[in-house]
CSV table of C-alpha atoms and ligand atoms in Angstrom, one decimal:
chain,number,residue,atom,x,y,z
Q,1,PHE,CA,67.5,-59.3,-102.1
Q,2,ASP,CA,71.3,-59.5,-102.9
Q,3,MET,CA,71.4,-55.7,-103.0
Q,4,PHE,CA,70.0,-55.3,-99.5
Q,5,VAL,CA,72.5,-57.7,-98.1
Q,6,LEU,CA,75.3,-55.9,-99.9
Q,7,ALA,CA,73.8,-52.6,-98.5
Q,8,PHE,CA,73.9,-54.0,-95.0
Q,9,VAL,CA,77.6,-55.6,-95.2
Q,10,GLU,CA,78.9,-52.0,-96.5
Q,11,ARG,CA,77.1,-50.3,-93.9
Q,12,PHE,CA,78.4,-52.5,-91.4
Q,13,PHE,CA,82.1,-52.1,-92.3
Q,14,ARG,CA,82.0,-48.3,-93.3
Q,15,PRO,CA,83.0,-45.9,-90.5
Q,16,SER,CA,79.9,-44.8,-88.6
Q,17,TYR,CA,79.8,-41.4,-87.0
Q,18,LYS,CA,78.0,-39.6,-84.3
Q,19,LYS,CA,77.2,-35.9,-83.4
Q,20,ASP,CA,80.5,-35.4,-81.2
Q,21,ASP,CA,82.6,-36.6,-84.1
Q,22,PHE,CA,82.2,-33.4,-85.9
Q,23,VAL,CA,83.4,-29.7,-85.3
Q,24,LEU,CA,81.1,-27.0,-87.1
Q,25,GLY,CA,82.5,-24.5,-89.2
Q,26,LYS,CA,81.2,-22.0,-91.7
Q,27,LYS,CA,77.3,-22.0,-92.5
Q,28,LEU,CA,77.1,-22.7,-96.3
Q,29,GLY,CA,73.3,-22.6,-96.7
Q,30,GLU,CA,70.0,-22.5,-95.1
Q,31,GLY,CA,66.8,-23.6,-96.5
Q,32,SER,CA,63.3,-24.4,-95.2
Q,33,PHE,CA,64.3,-28.1,-94.7
Q,34,GLY,CA,67.6,-27.8,-93.1
Q,35,VAL,CA,71.0,-26.0,-92.4
Q,36,VAL,CA,74.2,-26.9,-94.2
Q,37,TYR,CA,77.8,-26.4,-92.6
Q,38,ARG,CA,81.2,-27.1,-93.5
Q,39,VAL,CA,82.7,-29.4,-91.0
Q,40,SER,CA,85.8,-31.3,-89.9
Q,41,LEU,CA,86.2,-34.4,-87.7
Q,42,ALA,CA,87.2,-33.7,-84.2
Q,43,ASN,CA,89.9,-36.3,-84.2
Q,44,LYS,CA,91.3,-34.9,-87.5
Q,45,PRO,CA,92.2,-31.3,-86.5
Q,46,SER,CA,94.5,-31.0,-89.5
Q,47,SER,CA,91.7,-30.3,-91.8
Q,48,LYS,CA,91.6,-26.6,-90.8
Q,49,GLU,CA,88.5,-25.4,-92.8
Q,50,GLY,CA,87.0,-28.7,-92.8
Q,51,ASP,CA,86.9,-31.1,-95.6
Q,52,LEU,CA,83.4,-32.4,-95.0
Q,53,VAL,CA,79.7,-30.9,-95.2
Q,54,LEU,CA,77.0,-31.6,-92.9
Q,55,LYS,CA,73.2,-31.1,-93.5
Q,56,LYS,CA,71.0,-30.8,-90.3
Q,57,ALA,CA,67.7,-31.8,-91.9
Q,58,THR,CA,64.3,-32.2,-90.7
Q,59,GLU,CA,62.0,-35.4,-91.1
Q,60,TYR,CA,62.6,-35.2,-94.6
Q,61,GLY,CA,66.2,-36.1,-94.1
Q,62,ALA,CA,65.5,-39.7,-94.0
Q,63,VAL,CA,64.6,-39.8,-97.6
Q,64,GLU,CA,67.6,-37.7,-98.6
Q,65,ILE,CA,69.9,-40.4,-96.7
Q,66,TRP,CA,68.1,-43.1,-98.6
Q,67,MET,CA,68.6,-41.4,-102.0
Q,68,ASN,CA,72.3,-40.6,-101.2
Q,69,GLU,CA,73.1,-44.4,-100.3
Q,70,ARG,CA,71.4,-45.5,-103.2
Q,71,VAL,CA,73.3,-43.2,-105.4
Q,72,ARG,CA,76.6,-44.0,-103.9
Q,73,ARG,CA,76.1,-47.7,-105.0
Q,74,ALA,CA,74.5,-47.1,-108.2
Q,75,CYS,CA,75.9,-43.9,-110.1
Q,76,ALA,CA,78.5,-42.4,-107.3
Q,77,SER,CA,80.1,-39.9,-109.9
Q,78,SER,CA,76.6,-38.1,-110.7
Q,79,CYS,CA,76.5,-36.6,-107.2
Q,80,ALA,CA,78.7,-35.2,-104.3
Q,81,ASP,CA,80.4,-38.0,-102.3
Q,82,PHE,CA,78.2,-39.0,-99.7
Q,83,VAL,CA,79.8,-40.2,-96.4
Q,84,TYR,CA,77.4,-40.9,-94.0
Q,85,GLY,CA,73.7,-40.2,-92.6
Q,86,PHE,CA,72.1,-40.9,-89.2
Q,87,LEU,CA,69.4,-39.8,-87.1
Q,88,GLU,CA,70.5,-37.4,-84.2
Q,89,SER,CA,68.6,-37.8,-81.3
Q,90,SER,CA,70.8,-36.6,-78.5
Q,91,SER,CA,69.5,-33.2,-78.1
Q,92,LYS,CA,66.6,-32.2,-76.1
Q,93,LYS,CA,64.7,-30.9,-79.0
Q,94,SER,CA,61.5,-32.8,-79.7
Q,95,ALA,CA,61.6,-32.8,-83.5
Q,96,ALA,CA,63.8,-35.4,-85.2
Q,97,GLU,CA,66.8,-34.2,-86.8
Q,98,TYR,CA,69.0,-36.1,-89.4
Q,99,TRP,CA,72.6,-35.4,-90.0
Q,100,LEU,CA,73.9,-36.1,-93.4
Q,101,ILE,CA,77.7,-36.0,-94.3
Q,102,TRP,CA,79.4,-35.4,-97.6
Q,103,ARG,CA,82.7,-34.7,-98.8
Q,104,PHE,CA,83.3,-30.9,-99.3
Q,105,GLU,CA,83.5,-30.7,-103.2
Q,106,GLY,CA,84.4,-27.3,-103.6
Q,107,ASP,CA,83.4,-23.5,-103.1
Q,108,ALA,CA,81.3,-22.9,-106.2
Q,109,THR,CA,78.1,-23.9,-107.3
Q,110,LEU,CA,76.8,-23.3,-111.0
Q,111,ALA,CA,75.0,-20.6,-109.5
Q,112,ASP,CA,78.0,-18.8,-108.2
Q,113,LEU,CA,79.9,-19.3,-111.6
Q,114,VAL,CA,77.1,-18.2,-113.8
Q,115,GLN,CA,76.6,-14.9,-111.8
Q,116,SER,CA,80.4,-13.9,-112.5
Q,117,ARG,CA,81.3,-11.4,-115.2
Q,118,GLU,CA,83.8,-14.0,-116.3
Q,119,PHE,CA,81.4,-16.6,-117.1
Q,120,PRO,CA,81.8,-19.0,-118.9
Q,121,TYR,CA,85.8,-18.4,-118.9
Q,122,ASN,CA,85.9,-18.8,-115.1
Q,123,VAL,CA,84.6,-22.4,-115.6
Q,124,GLU,CA,87.2,-23.1,-118.5
Q,125,THR,CA,89.9,-22.2,-116.0
Q,126,LEU,CA,88.4,-24.4,-113.4
Q,127,ILE,CA,88.0,-27.5,-115.9
Q,128,LEU,CA,91.3,-27.2,-117.5
Q,129,GLY,CA,93.1,-26.0,-114.5
Q,130,GLU,CA,94.9,-23.1,-116.4
Q,131,VAL,CA,94.0,-20.0,-117.8
Q,132,GLN,CA,93.7,-20.1,-121.5
Q,133,ASP,CA,95.6,-17.6,-123.8
Q,134,LEU,CA,93.2,-17.7,-126.6
Q,135,PRO,CA,91.1,-15.1,-128.4
Q,136,LYS,CA,87.7,-14.8,-126.5
Q,137,GLY,CA,84.8,-15.2,-128.7
Q,138,LEU,CA,81.3,-17.0,-129.4
Q,139,GLU,CA,82.8,-20.3,-130.5
Q,140,ARG,CA,84.9,-20.7,-127.5
Q,141,GLU,CA,82.2,-19.7,-125.2
Q,142,ASN,CA,79.9,-22.1,-126.9
Q,143,ARG,CA,82.7,-25.2,-126.4
Q,144,ILE,CA,82.6,-24.2,-122.6
Q,145,ILE,CA,78.8,-24.2,-122.3
Q,146,GLN,CA,78.6,-27.3,-124.2
Q,147,THR,CA,80.9,-29.1,-121.8
Q,148,ILE,CA,79.0,-27.8,-118.8
Q,149,ILE,CA,75.7,-29.0,-120.1
Q,150,ARG,CA,77.1,-32.4,-121.1
Q,151,GLN,CA,78.5,-32.8,-117.6
Q,152,ILE,CA,75.1,-32.0,-116.2
Q,153,LEU,CA,73.2,-34.3,-118.7
Q,154,PHE,CA,75.9,-37.0,-117.9
Q,155,ALA,CA,75.0,-36.9,-114.1
Q,156,LEU,CA,71.3,-36.7,-114.8
Q,157,ASP,CA,71.6,-40.0,-117.1
Q,158,GLY,CA,73.2,-41.5,-114.1
Q,159,LEU,CA,70.4,-40.8,-111.9
Q,160,HIS,CA,67.7,-41.6,-114.2
Q,161,SER,CA,69.2,-45.0,-115.2
Q,162,THR,CA,68.9,-45.6,-111.4
Q,163,GLY,CA,65.2,-44.6,-111.3
Q,164,ILE,CA,65.8,-41.3,-109.4
Q,165,VAL,CA,64.2,-38.2,-110.4
Q,166,HIS,CA,65.8,-35.3,-108.8
Q,167,ARG,CA,63.1,-32.6,-109.3
Q,168,ASP,CA,65.1,-29.7,-108.1
Q,169,ILE,CA,67.6,-29.4,-110.8
Q,170,LYS,CA,69.0,-25.7,-110.7
Q,171,PRO,CA,72.1,-23.9,-110.8
Q,172,GLN,CA,72.3,-23.8,-107.0
Q,173,ASN,CA,72.3,-27.5,-106.8
Q,174,ILE,CA,75.0,-28.2,-109.2
Q,175,ILE,CA,78.5,-28.0,-107.4
Q,176,PHE,CA,81.8,-27.9,-109.2
Q,177,SER,CA,83.8,-30.8,-107.8
Q,178,GLU,CA,87.4,-29.5,-107.6
Q,179,GLU,CA,88.9,-32.9,-107.3
Q,180,SER,CA,87.2,-34.5,-110.4
Q,181,ARG,CA,87.0,-31.1,-112.2
Q,182,THR,CA,83.5,-31.9,-113.2
Q,183,PHE,CA,80.1,-30.6,-112.1
Q,184,LYS,CA,78.2,-32.8,-109.8
Q,185,ILE,CA,74.7,-33.0,-108.5
Q,186,ILE,CA,73.8,-32.0,-104.8
Q,187,ASP,CA,70.6,-31.8,-102.7
Q,188,LEU,CA,68.7,-34.9,-103.3
Q,189,GLY,CA,66.0,-33.6,-100.7
Q,190,ALA,CA,63.3,-33.4,-103.3
Q,191,ALA,CA,64.0,-36.4,-105.2
Q,192,THR,CA,62.1,-39.3,-105.8
Q,193,ASP,CA,63.1,-43.0,-106.5
Q,194,LEU,CA,60.3,-44.4,-108.6
Q,195,ARG,CA,61.5,-47.8,-108.9
Q,196,VAL,CA,61.3,-48.5,-105.1
Q,197,GLY,CA,58.5,-46.1,-104.5
Q,198,ILE,CA,60.5,-44.0,-102.1
Q,199,ASN,CA,58.9,-40.4,-101.7
Q,200,TYR,CA,56.5,-41.5,-104.5
Q,201,ILE,CA,53.8,-38.9,-104.2
Q,202,PRO,CA,55.4,-35.6,-105.4
Q,203,LYS,CA,55.7,-32.9,-102.8
Q,204,GLU,CA,54.8,-30.0,-105.2
Q,205,PHE,CA,55.6,-27.4,-102.4
Q,206,LEU,CA,59.3,-28.7,-102.4
Q,207,LEU,CA,59.4,-27.8,-106.0
Q,208,ASP,CA,61.4,-24.6,-107.1
Q,209,PRO,CA,58.8,-22.6,-109.7
Q,210,ARG,CA,61.7,-20.9,-111.5
Q,211,TYR,CA,63.2,-24.3,-112.7
Q,212,ALA,CA,59.9,-26.5,-112.5
Q,213,ALA,CA,58.4,-27.9,-115.8
Q,214,PRO,CA,54.8,-27.0,-116.5
Q,215,GLU,CA,53.6,-30.5,-115.3
Q,216,GLN,CA,52.2,-30.2,-111.9
Q,217,TYR,CA,52.4,-33.8,-111.3
Q,218,ILE,CA,55.5,-36.0,-112.1
Q,219,MET,CA,53.2,-38.9,-112.2
Q,220,SER,CA,49.9,-39.2,-113.3
Q,221,THR,CA,47.6,-38.6,-110.3
Q,222,GLN,CA,45.9,-41.8,-111.6
Q,223,THR,CA,48.7,-43.9,-110.6
Q,224,PRO,CA,48.1,-45.8,-107.2
Q,225,SER,CA,50.5,-44.7,-104.3
Q,226,ALA,CA,53.3,-47.1,-103.8
Q,227,PRO,CA,54.5,-48.5,-100.7
Q,228,SER,CA,56.7,-46.1,-98.6
Q,229,VAL,CA,59.0,-48.8,-97.6
Q,230,PRO,CA,61.8,-49.8,-100.0
Q,231,VAL,CA,60.1,-52.8,-101.6
Q,232,ALA,CA,60.7,-53.2,-105.4
Q,233,THR,CA,57.9,-53.4,-107.6
Q,234,ALA,CA,57.7,-54.9,-110.9
Q,235,LEU,CA,55.1,-52.3,-112.1
Q,236,SER,CA,57.4,-49.3,-111.4
Q,237,PRO,CA,59.3,-49.4,-114.8
Q,238,VAL,CA,56.2,-49.6,-116.5
Q,239,LEU,CA,54.8,-46.5,-114.9
Q,240,TRP,CA,58.3,-45.0,-115.7
Q,241,GLN,CA,57.6,-45.5,-119.5
Q,242,LEU,CA,53.9,-44.4,-119.2
Q,243,ASN,CA,54.8,-41.2,-117.4
Q,244,LEU,CA,58.4,-40.5,-118.3
Q,245,PRO,CA,58.9,-38.6,-115.0
Q,246,ASP,CA,62.7,-38.0,-115.8
Q,247,ARG,CA,61.7,-35.4,-118.2
Q,248,PHE,CA,60.9,-33.0,-115.5
Q,249,ASP,CA,64.7,-32.8,-114.8
Q,250,ILE,CA,65.3,-32.4,-118.4
Q,251,TYR,CA,63.1,-29.2,-118.5
Q,252,SER,CA,65.0,-27.7,-115.6
Q,253,ALA,CA,68.4,-28.6,-117.4
Q,254,GLY,CA,67.1,-26.8,-120.5
Q,255,LEU,CA,66.4,-23.7,-118.5
Q,256,ILE,CA,70.1,-23.7,-117.2
Q,257,PHE,CA,71.3,-24.0,-120.7
Q,258,LEU,CA,69.2,-21.0,-121.8
Q,259,GLN,CA,70.5,-18.9,-118.8
Q,260,MET,CA,74.1,-19.9,-119.7
Q,261,ALA,CA,73.6,-18.7,-123.4
Q,262,PHE,CA,71.8,-15.5,-122.4
Q,263,PRO,CA,73.3,-13.3,-119.7
Q,264,GLY,CA,70.3,-11.3,-119.7
Q,265,LEU,CA,68.2,-14.4,-118.3
Q,266,ARG,CA,70.5,-15.2,-115.3
Q,267,SER,CA,69.0,-13.2,-112.6
Q,268,ASP,CA,66.0,-14.6,-110.8
Q,269,ASN,CA,63.7,-11.7,-111.8
Q,270,SER,CA,64.5,-12.2,-115.6
Q,271,LEU,CA,63.9,-15.9,-115.4
Q,272,ILE,CA,60.8,-15.4,-113.8
Q,273,GLN,CA,59.8,-12.9,-116.5
Q,274,PHE,CA,61.1,-15.4,-119.2
Q,275,ASN,CA,58.7,-18.2,-117.7
Q,276,ARG,CA,55.8,-15.9,-117.9
Q,277,GLN,CA,56.6,-15.0,-121.5
Q,278,LEU,CA,57.0,-18.6,-122.5
Q,279,LYS,CA,53.5,-19.3,-120.8
Q,280,ARG,CA,51.9,-16.4,-123.0
Q,281,CYS,CA,53.4,-18.4,-125.9
Q,282,ASP,CA,51.8,-21.7,-124.9
Q,283,TYR,CA,55.4,-22.9,-123.9
Q,284,ASP,CA,56.3,-22.9,-127.6
Q,285,ILE,CA,59.7,-21.5,-127.5
Q,286,VAL,CA,60.1,-20.9,-131.3
Q,287,ALA,CA,57.1,-18.5,-130.8
Q,288,TRP,CA,58.9,-16.9,-127.9
Q,289,ARG,CA,62.1,-16.4,-130.1
Q,290,LYS,CA,59.7,-15.0,-132.8
Q,291,SER,CA,57.9,-12.6,-130.5
Q,292,LEU,CA,61.5,-10.9,-129.6
Q,293,GLU,CA,62.9,-10.8,-133.2
Q,294,THR,CA,61.5,-7.0,-133.4
Q,295,ARG,CA,62.7,-5.9,-130.2
Q,296,CYS,CA,65.8,-8.2,-129.6
Q,297,SER,CA,68.4,-6.6,-127.5
Q,298,PRO,CA,72.2,-7.0,-128.9
Q,299,GLU,CA,72.7,-9.2,-125.7
Q,300,LEU,CA,70.0,-11.5,-126.6
Q,301,ARG,CA,70.9,-11.6,-130.3
Q,302,ARG,CA,74.4,-12.8,-129.2
Q,303,GLY,CA,72.8,-15.7,-127.2
Q,304,PHE,CA,70.8,-16.6,-130.4
Q,305,GLU,CA,74.1,-16.3,-132.6
Q,306,MET,CA,75.8,-18.7,-130.3
Q,307,LEU,CA,73.0,-21.3,-130.4
Q,308,ASP,CA,72.9,-20.9,-134.1
Q,309,LEU,CA,76.6,-21.8,-134.8
Q,310,ASP,CA,77.1,-25.2,-136.6
Q,311,GLY,CA,73.6,-24.9,-138.5
Q,312,GLY,CA,71.6,-24.1,-135.2
Q,313,ILE,CA,72.5,-27.4,-133.4
Q,314,GLY,CA,72.6,-25.8,-130.0
Q,315,TRP,CA,69.0,-23.9,-130.8
Q,316,GLU,CA,68.0,-27.5,-131.9
Q,317,LEU,CA,69.1,-29.1,-128.6
Q,318,LEU,CA,67.7,-26.2,-126.4
Q,319,LYS,CA,64.1,-26.9,-128.3
Q,320,SER,CA,64.1,-30.5,-127.6
Q,321,MET,CA,64.7,-29.9,-123.8
Q,322,VAL,CA,62.2,-27.0,-123.0
Q,323,ARG,CA,58.9,-28.5,-124.5
Q,324,TYR,CA,55.5,-28.2,-122.9
Q,325,LYS,CA,54.8,-32.0,-123.2
Q,326,ALA,CA,57.4,-34.2,-121.2
Q,327,ARG,CA,56.9,-37.0,-123.8
Q,328,GLN,CA,58.4,-34.7,-126.5
Q,329,ARG,CA,61.6,-33.8,-124.4
Q,330,LEU,CA,64.7,-35.9,-125.1
Q,331,SER,CA,65.8,-38.1,-122.2
Q,332,ALA,CA,69.2,-37.3,-120.7
Q,333,LYS,CA,70.7,-40.4,-122.7
Q,334,ALA,CA,69.3,-39.1,-126.1
Q,335,ALA,CA,70.4,-35.5,-125.3
Q,336,LEU,CA,73.9,-36.7,-124.9
Q,337,ALA,CA,73.7,-38.4,-128.3
Q,338,HIS,CA,72.6,-35.2,-129.9
Q,339,PRO,CA,74.8,-33.7,-132.6
Q,340,TYR,CA,75.4,-30.8,-130.5
Q,341,PHE,CA,77.8,-32.8,-128.7
Q,342,ASP,CA,79.6,-34.2,-131.8
Q,343,LYS,CA,82.2,-31.5,-131.7
Q,344,GLU,CA,84.6,-31.8,-128.8
Q,345,GLY,CA,84.3,-29.8,-125.7
Q,346,LEU,CA,87.0,-28.3,-123.7
Q,347,MET,CA,89.6,-30.7,-124.1
Q,348,THR,CA,90.3,-29.8,-127.8
Q,349,LEU,CA,91.1,-26.3,-126.5
Q,350,SER,CA,93.9,-27.4,-124.3
Q,351,PHE,CA,95.3,-29.6,-127.2
Q,352,MET,CA,95.2,-26.7,-129.7
Q,353,GLN,CA,98.1,-24.9,-127.6
P,1,ADP,P1,69.6,-26.8,-99.2
P,1,ADP,O1,68.5,-27.8,-98.8
P,1,ADP,O2,69.8,-25.8,-98.2
P,1,ADP,O3,69.4,-26.3,-100.6
P,1,ADP,P2,72.0,-28.1,-100.2
P,1,ADP,O4,72.1,-29.5,-100.2
P,1,ADP,O5,71.7,-27.6,-101.7
P,1,ADP,O6,71.0,-27.6,-99.3
P,1,ADP,O7,73.3,-27.4,-99.8
P,1,ADP,C1,73.2,-25.9,-99.5
P,1,ADP,C2,74.6,-25.4,-100.1
P,1,ADP,O8,75.8,-25.9,-99.4
P,1,ADP,C3,74.8,-25.7,-101.5
P,1,ADP,O9,74.1,-24.7,-102.5
P,1,ADP,C4,76.4,-25.6,-101.6
P,1,ADP,O10,76.7,-24.4,-101.7
P,1,ADP,C5,76.8,-26.1,-100.4
P,1,ADP,N1,77.1,-27.7,-100.3
P,1,ADP,C6,76.1,-28.8,-100.4
P,1,ADP,N2,76.9,-29.8,-100.5
P,1,ADP,C7,78.1,-29.6,-100.6
P,1,ADP,C8,79.2,-30.3,-100.9
P,1,ADP,N3,79.2,-31.7,-100.9
P,1,ADP,N4,80.5,-29.8,-101.1
P,1,ADP,C9,80.5,-28.3,-101.3
P,1,ADP,N5,79.4,-27.5,-100.9
P,1,ADP,C10,78.3,-27.9,-100.8
P,2,MG,MG1,69.8,-26.8,-102.4
């Protein structure tokens, strides 16, 4: 109960905005459920390009506002800074339109960065804020990728500890925050908050098949549907333990890890092809690796070489994320404690100079 009073008080004292307060800038993205623009405040013309981001969303915007409000109170550093969300009803359009406002975190998503030929060195420069004058090589690339995957897992741990499963973890939904110099998660449009029953019934059509775990339903189809209003139920943590819905995100994060290690798997087509191969191997990634051994390209070989560093600790982590059975995948918290992360990440590199 206290939490709702607190939420009300916070809401009351925070600035509230309406449609006319914003000047629309460049379009940043357009999905089936909304359009995203860079915007600035009308009364603050100093911010030329706009230091805010606006998503005009369809009816799913209501859930996304709820998720963002909750994240801001419970695990703010996991996601892009949410400013405000409201129902925009002044237009003549018949369909409801929700407006969501965030702080503009930066120009690059992980998808943009991974597609660059400079990857992962472009990320090293962003995180450290300087170009490293060190020899390039597997060891260094491994440390950069380790730092990225640790930041993703850290953000996921925050969401999962709050009871939120994102369900659309992919490089396009991970933004590099220039201010904090870390990766943050965006796009809670498909997220589900299982502790309070928001968006409880999975909308499978929202899921991106390229990064989706093999389980079709995140919660067992046997579980009763929860109320669609934010009423906490004592049952939910039990259901969480039974179904481990958070492991869906871990599988997606594992695929991102894989794409970072193997340049040849970074395009959409090659990822789709990988998914097909893995399915043919009954989702056994060790069998997938074996199936490649005779016809392994030098590029793939280099990826395996990187994962095999330090006694194969990276490969070990990847194996425990990309598994068919959700129960056998590590949680975000357990993954963060994996020995792959024992060696220091990027900070060490800057101290070495
Ligand atoms: P969609 O539903 O269209 O996928 P997203 O929330 O993923 O909506 O946003 C679309 C794009 O807008 C992102 O891929 C990113 O490039 C950009 N974007 C979204 N939020 C932010 C933010 N807070 N800061 C900077 N860019 C953002
Ligand atoms: Mg998105």
